[in-house]
Amino acid sequence: MSTETPESATSPPAEPPSAPSRRTFIATTSAVGGVIAAGGLVAGPPLLGVEAAAAAEAAPSSRVSLTVNGRRHTVTVDNRTSLLDLLREHLGLTGSKKGCNAGACGACTVLVDGTRVNSCLTLAVRLDGAEVTTIEGLAQGDRLHPLQQAFIDQDAFQCGYCTPGQIMSGVGCVQEGHTGSADEIRESMSGNICRCGCYVKIVRAVEQASGRK
């Protein structure tokens, strides 16, 4: 009897598993990535919310007393609060404008102990005991400050957004004695930007307030 195995009963030789095609690989990894991303979206917001709440609770605060436009104020603020935000958000003095919030435009200029500062860059907690003057504190009742009147006389504003900062900077310019010439005024006021381009009239207003015109 023959012991030869019929050809039909012989198992074909085993072949190594083929590598997945590029299409299959992309589809598989995308599906896995989607599951991970979905899981992250579900778990993410509550975790971030808890962290934000914890950070807010842990933020250090301080009690600050300062005089603004002749009136004494005592407030408790986050140590990161700028003088600009203290004025606008805590004291309701919105005349000082938030422009660039980086100290580059001068729209937030106020006087601190008689010196011009960019209030957006000045930490409120550093001003305990200071005297601050804002645009709201210049007029005496119905009588405008000479520079406020000069801005009207010289038509030194258009949109008016930068005007409070321009006027406060101009007051500082006059008090500091930087009004010897138009060029000196321009140099002293160079930190204040007017997007309407009223620079010539602004200089004339400062000259008028200083008595040069």
Tab-separated table of C-alpha atoms in Angstrom, residues 3-170:
chain	number	residue	atom	x	y	z
A	3	THR	CA	1.972	5.827	2.057
A	4	GLU	CA	2.037	8.960	-0.113
A	5	THR	CA	-0.296	11.677	1.129
A	6	PRO	CA	-2.784	12.886	-1.438
A	7	GLU	CA	-1.967	16.338	-2.744
A	8	SER	CA	-5.399	17.710	-1.752
A	9	ALA	CA	-4.836	16.822	1.916
A	10	THR	CA	-1.482	18.575	2.183
A	11	SER	CA	-1.614	21.917	4.089
A	12	PRO	CA	-0.137	24.835	2.198
A	13	PRO	CA	3.103	26.172	3.628
A	14	ALA	CA	2.599	28.847	6.267
A	15	GLU	CA	3.260	32.426	5.072
A	16	PRO	CA	4.521	35.192	7.314
A	17	PRO	CA	1.801	37.679	8.306
A	18	SER	CA	1.711	40.587	5.933
A	19	ALA	CA	2.415	44.116	7.243
A	20	PRO	CA	-0.644	46.383	7.518
A	21	SER	CA	-1.185	48.717	4.622
A	22	ARG	CA	-0.741	52.456	5.075
A	23	ARG	CA	-4.500	52.939	4.876
A	24	THR	CA	-5.119	50.320	7.584
A	25	PHE	CA	-2.401	51.804	9.830
A	26	ILE	CA	-3.814	55.336	9.573
A	27	ALA	CA	-7.378	54.160	10.187
A	28	THR	CA	-6.328	52.173	13.249
A	29	THR	CA	-4.204	54.903	14.842
A	30	SER	CA	-6.874	57.523	14.136
A	31	ALA	CA	-9.497	55.421	15.871
A	32	VAL	CA	-7.263	54.884	18.906
A	33	GLY	CA	-6.336	58.556	18.996
A	34	GLY	CA	-9.995	59.530	18.822
A	35	VAL	CA	-10.801	57.379	21.812
A	36	ILE	CA	-7.942	58.924	23.803
A	37	ALA	CA	-8.934	62.435	22.768
A	38	ALA	CA	-12.546	61.785	23.649
A	39	GLY	CA	-11.510	60.513	27.045
A	40	GLY	CA	-9.382	63.617	27.538
A	41	LEU	CA	-12.275	65.904	26.639
A	42	VAL	CA	-14.528	64.202	29.128
A	43	ALA	CA	-12.014	64.343	31.967
A	44	GLY	CA	-10.306	67.643	31.091
A	45	PRO	CA	-12.679	70.490	31.990
A	46	PRO	CA	-13.553	69.371	35.521
A	47	LEU	CA	-9.866	68.946	36.302
A	48	LEU	CA	-8.992	72.353	34.868
A	49	GLY	CA	-11.886	73.915	36.736
A	50	VAL	CA	-10.678	72.481	40.030
A	51	GLU	CA	-7.143	73.694	39.389
A	52	ALA	CA	-8.343	77.193	38.483
A	53	ALA	CA	-10.501	77.371	41.600
A	54	ALA	CA	-7.612	76.202	43.758
A	55	ALA	CA	-5.295	78.777	42.197
A	56	ALA	CA	-7.840	81.539	42.785
A	57	GLU	CA	-8.221	80.551	46.431
A	58	ALA	CA	-4.462	80.416	46.891
A	59	ALA	CA	-3.774	83.827	45.264
A	60	PRO	CA	-2.230	86.115	47.905
A	61	SER	CA	-3.986	89.399	48.612
A	62	SER	CA	-3.121	92.533	50.519
A	63	ARG	CA	-4.866	95.487	52.092
A	64	VAL	CA	-3.931	98.783	50.470
A	65	SER	CA	-4.732	102.321	51.571
A	66	LEU	CA	-4.184	105.158	49.132
A	67	THR	CA	-5.565	108.576	48.350
A	68	VAL	CA	-7.195	108.950	44.935
A	69	ASN	CA	-8.231	112.434	43.802
A	70	GLY	CA	-8.163	113.635	47.414
A	71	ARG	CA	-10.269	110.790	48.785
A	72	ARG	CA	-8.876	108.020	50.975
A	73	HIS	CA	-9.606	104.443	49.939
A	74	THR	CA	-8.762	101.173	51.696
A	75	VAL	CA	-9.268	97.999	49.661
A	76	THR	CA	-8.157	94.379	49.714
A	77	VAL	CA	-6.854	93.257	46.328
A	78	ASP	CA	-5.070	90.346	44.716
A	79	ASN	CA	-1.347	91.136	44.790
A	80	ARG	CA	-1.283	90.910	40.994
A	81	THR	CA	-3.827	93.713	40.540
A	82	SER	CA	-2.561	96.680	38.558
A	83	LEU	CA	-3.287	100.247	39.574
A	84	LEU	CA	-5.345	100.575	36.385
A	85	ASP	CA	-7.595	97.652	37.343
A	86	LEU	CA	-7.871	98.952	40.901
A	87	LEU	CA	-9.076	102.305	39.576
A	88	ARG	CA	-11.455	100.893	37.000
A	89	GLU	CA	-12.767	97.705	38.597
A	90	HIS	CA	-12.644	98.505	42.318
A	91	LEU	CA	-13.129	102.274	42.515
A	92	GLY	CA	-15.265	102.836	39.406
A	93	LEU	CA	-12.905	105.467	37.957
A	94	THR	CA	-13.056	104.502	34.275
A	95	GLY	CA	-11.524	107.683	32.855
A	96	SER	CA	-8.098	106.034	32.674
A	97	LYS	CA	-8.258	103.796	29.614
A	98	LYS	CA	-6.905	100.312	29.070
A	99	GLY	CA	-5.250	100.463	25.669
A	100	CYS	CA	-2.315	98.123	25.054
A	101	ASN	CA	-2.120	96.973	28.720
A	102	ALA	CA	1.634	96.741	28.174
A	103	GLY	CA	2.854	100.269	28.896
A	104	ALA	CA	3.344	101.186	25.243
A	105	CYS	CA	0.450	103.558	24.447
A	106	GLY	CA	0.061	105.818	27.484
A	107	ALA	CA	-3.755	105.702	27.531
A	108	CYS	CA	-3.636	104.689	31.210
A	109	THR	CA	-1.326	107.488	32.382
A	110	VAL	CA	-2.023	108.861	35.869
A	111	LEU	CA	-0.011	110.793	38.429
A	112	VAL	CA	1.353	109.008	41.489
A	113	ASP	CA	2.777	111.433	44.046
A	114	GLY	CA	2.987	113.963	41.214
A	115	THR	CA	4.912	111.698	38.826
A	116	ARG	CA	3.556	110.266	35.578
A	117	VAL	CA	3.172	106.481	35.540
A	118	ASN	CA	1.621	103.876	33.291
A	119	SER	CA	-1.011	102.516	35.651
A	120	CYS	CA	-1.312	99.252	33.692
A	121	LEU	CA	2.267	98.374	34.690
A	122	THR	CA	2.084	99.590	38.288
A	123	LEU	CA	1.122	97.097	40.989
A	124	ALA	CA	-1.482	98.491	43.352
A	125	VAL	CA	0.077	96.784	46.392
A	126	ARG	CA	3.196	98.898	45.978
A	127	LEU	CA	1.255	102.137	46.410
A	128	ASP	CA	0.200	101.920	50.047
A	129	GLY	CA	0.077	105.491	51.313
A	130	ALA	CA	0.482	107.028	47.843
A	131	GLU	CA	-1.485	109.912	46.368
A	132	VAL	CA	-2.960	109.212	42.944
A	133	THR	CA	-4.497	111.729	40.562
A	134	THR	CA	-6.607	110.594	37.617
A	135	ILE	CA	-8.399	112.525	34.893
A	136	GLU	CA	-11.487	112.637	37.153
A	137	GLY	CA	-9.543	114.614	39.761
A	138	LEU	CA	-8.273	117.497	37.618
A	139	ALA	CA	-11.324	119.731	37.411
A	140	GLN	CA	-12.353	121.873	40.371
A	141	GLY	CA	-16.116	121.504	40.362
A	142	ASP	CA	-17.356	122.953	37.067
A	143	ARG	CA	-14.026	124.630	36.405
A	144	LEU	CA	-11.826	122.623	34.062
A	145	HIS	CA	-8.090	122.241	34.529
A	146	PRO	CA	-6.204	124.660	32.232
A	147	LEU	CA	-4.967	121.744	30.097
A	148	GLN	CA	-8.459	120.295	29.771
A	149	GLN	CA	-9.654	123.698	28.556
A	150	ALA	CA	-6.673	123.964	26.224
A	151	PHE	CA	-7.534	120.611	24.632
A	152	ILE	CA	-10.985	122.014	23.869
A	153	ASP	CA	-9.642	125.340	22.614
A	154	GLN	CA	-7.066	123.690	20.349
A	155	ASP	CA	-9.403	120.869	19.209
A	156	ALA	CA	-6.700	118.442	20.336
A	157	PHE	CA	-8.735	115.235	20.157
A	158	GLN	CA	-10.918	113.264	17.787
A	159	CYS	CA	-12.072	109.857	19.036
A	160	GLY	CA	-11.076	110.845	22.571
A	161	TYR	CA	-9.908	107.408	23.689
A	162	CYS	CA	-6.323	108.480	24.357
A	163	THR	CA	-7.302	111.943	25.625
A	164	PRO	CA	-7.353	111.196	29.389
A	165	GLY	CA	-3.851	109.740	29.206
A	166	GLN	CA	-2.650	112.574	26.962
A	167	ILE	CA	-3.971	115.191	29.386
A	168	MET	CA	-2.490	113.487	32.458
A	169	SER	CA	0.851	113.139	30.676
A	170	GLY	CA	0.613	116.781	29.586
